[in-house]
Coordinates of C-alpha atoms and ligand atoms in Angstrom, one line a residue:
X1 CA 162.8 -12.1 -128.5
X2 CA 158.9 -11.7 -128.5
X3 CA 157.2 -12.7 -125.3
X4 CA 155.5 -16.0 -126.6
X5 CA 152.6 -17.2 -124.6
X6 CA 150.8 -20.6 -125.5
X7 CA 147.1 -21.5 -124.7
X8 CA 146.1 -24.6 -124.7
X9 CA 144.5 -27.8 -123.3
X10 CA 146.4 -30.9 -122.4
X11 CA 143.5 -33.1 -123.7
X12 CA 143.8 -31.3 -127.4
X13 CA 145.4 -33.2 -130.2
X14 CA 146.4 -29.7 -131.6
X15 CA 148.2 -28.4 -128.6
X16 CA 150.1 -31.5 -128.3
X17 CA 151.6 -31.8 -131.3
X18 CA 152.5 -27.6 -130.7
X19 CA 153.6 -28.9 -127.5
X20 CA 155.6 -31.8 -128.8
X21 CA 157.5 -29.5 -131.3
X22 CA 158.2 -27.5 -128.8
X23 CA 160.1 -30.2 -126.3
X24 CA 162.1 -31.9 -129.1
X25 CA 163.2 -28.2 -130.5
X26 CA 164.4 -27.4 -126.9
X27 CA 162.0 -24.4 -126.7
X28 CA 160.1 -25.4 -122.9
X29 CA 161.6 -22.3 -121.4
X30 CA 161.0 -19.5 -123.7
X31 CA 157.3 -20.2 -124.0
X32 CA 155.1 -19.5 -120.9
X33 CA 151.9 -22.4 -121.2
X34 CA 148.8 -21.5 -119.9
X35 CA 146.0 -24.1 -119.9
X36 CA 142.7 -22.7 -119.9
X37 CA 141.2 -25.6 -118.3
X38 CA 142.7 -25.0 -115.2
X39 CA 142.5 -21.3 -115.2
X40 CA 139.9 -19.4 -115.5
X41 CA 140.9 -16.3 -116.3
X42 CA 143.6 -17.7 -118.9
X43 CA 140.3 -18.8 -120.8
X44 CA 138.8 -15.8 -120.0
X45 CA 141.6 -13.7 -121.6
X46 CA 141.9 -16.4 -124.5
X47 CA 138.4 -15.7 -126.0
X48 CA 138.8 -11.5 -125.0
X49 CA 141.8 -11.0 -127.0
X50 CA 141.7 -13.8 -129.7
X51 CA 137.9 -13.6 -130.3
X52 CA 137.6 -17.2 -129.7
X53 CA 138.2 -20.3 -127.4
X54 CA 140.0 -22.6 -129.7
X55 CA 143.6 -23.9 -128.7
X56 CA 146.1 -23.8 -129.5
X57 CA 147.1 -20.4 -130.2
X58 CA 150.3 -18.8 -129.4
X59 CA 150.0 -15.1 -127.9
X60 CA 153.1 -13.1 -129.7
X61 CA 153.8 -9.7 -127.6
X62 CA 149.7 -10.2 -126.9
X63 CA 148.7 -11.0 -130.2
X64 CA 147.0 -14.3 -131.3
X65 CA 147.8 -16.6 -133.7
X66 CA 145.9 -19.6 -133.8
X67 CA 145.9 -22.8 -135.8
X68 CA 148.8 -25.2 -135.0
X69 CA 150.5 -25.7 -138.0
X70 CA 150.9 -21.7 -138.2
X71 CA 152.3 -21.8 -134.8
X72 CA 154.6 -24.8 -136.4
X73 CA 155.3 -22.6 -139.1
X74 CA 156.4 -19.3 -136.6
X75 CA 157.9 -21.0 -133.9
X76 CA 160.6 -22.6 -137.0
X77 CA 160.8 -19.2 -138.5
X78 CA 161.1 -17.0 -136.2
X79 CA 162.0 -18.8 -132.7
X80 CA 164.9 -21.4 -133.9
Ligands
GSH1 N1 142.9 -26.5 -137.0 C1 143.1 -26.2 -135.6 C2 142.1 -27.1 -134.8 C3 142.2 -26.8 -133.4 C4 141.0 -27.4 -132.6 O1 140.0 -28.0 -133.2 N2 141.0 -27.3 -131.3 C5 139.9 -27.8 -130.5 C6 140.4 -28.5 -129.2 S1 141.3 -30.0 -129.7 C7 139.2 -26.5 -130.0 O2 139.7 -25.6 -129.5 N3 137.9 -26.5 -130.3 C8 137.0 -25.5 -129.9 C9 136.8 -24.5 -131.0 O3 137.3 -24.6 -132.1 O4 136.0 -23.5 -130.7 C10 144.5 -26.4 -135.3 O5 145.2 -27.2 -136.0 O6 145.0 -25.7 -134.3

């Protein structure tokens, strides 16, 4: 199992349909959130490693994948 980290923003339509797959596929507790709003150095480490500060984007053992629908896409084949 990869160690899955999720940036986003509660206000972004994007993370919340990322975040809404995750609750109704039971996957809350194997994906650590980290909103950037509230932490600084989440948002920080965001734009350092990804390159940008767009959410949502799912850190995979440290590496970014943006774009929700390829998180989507991931999270069903690789995670389920
Ligand atoms: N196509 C992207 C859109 C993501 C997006 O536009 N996120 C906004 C917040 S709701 C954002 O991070 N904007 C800042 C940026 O793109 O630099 C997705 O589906 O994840």
């Amino acid at each position: 199992m990869p160690k899955l980290e999720l940036y986003y923003m509660d206000i972004c339509p994007f993370s919340q349909k990322v975040l809404r797959f995750m609750s109704e596929n039971n996957l809350n507790d194997k994906i650590l959130l980290k909103e950037i709003r509230l932490n600084d150095y989440d948002r920080e480490t965001l734009i350092n490693v990804g390159g940008k500060e767009q959410v949502p984007c799912l850190f995979i053992d440290g590496k970014p994948l943006y774009e929700s629908d390829d998180i989507i896409a991931y999270l069903k084949e690789n995670i389920l």
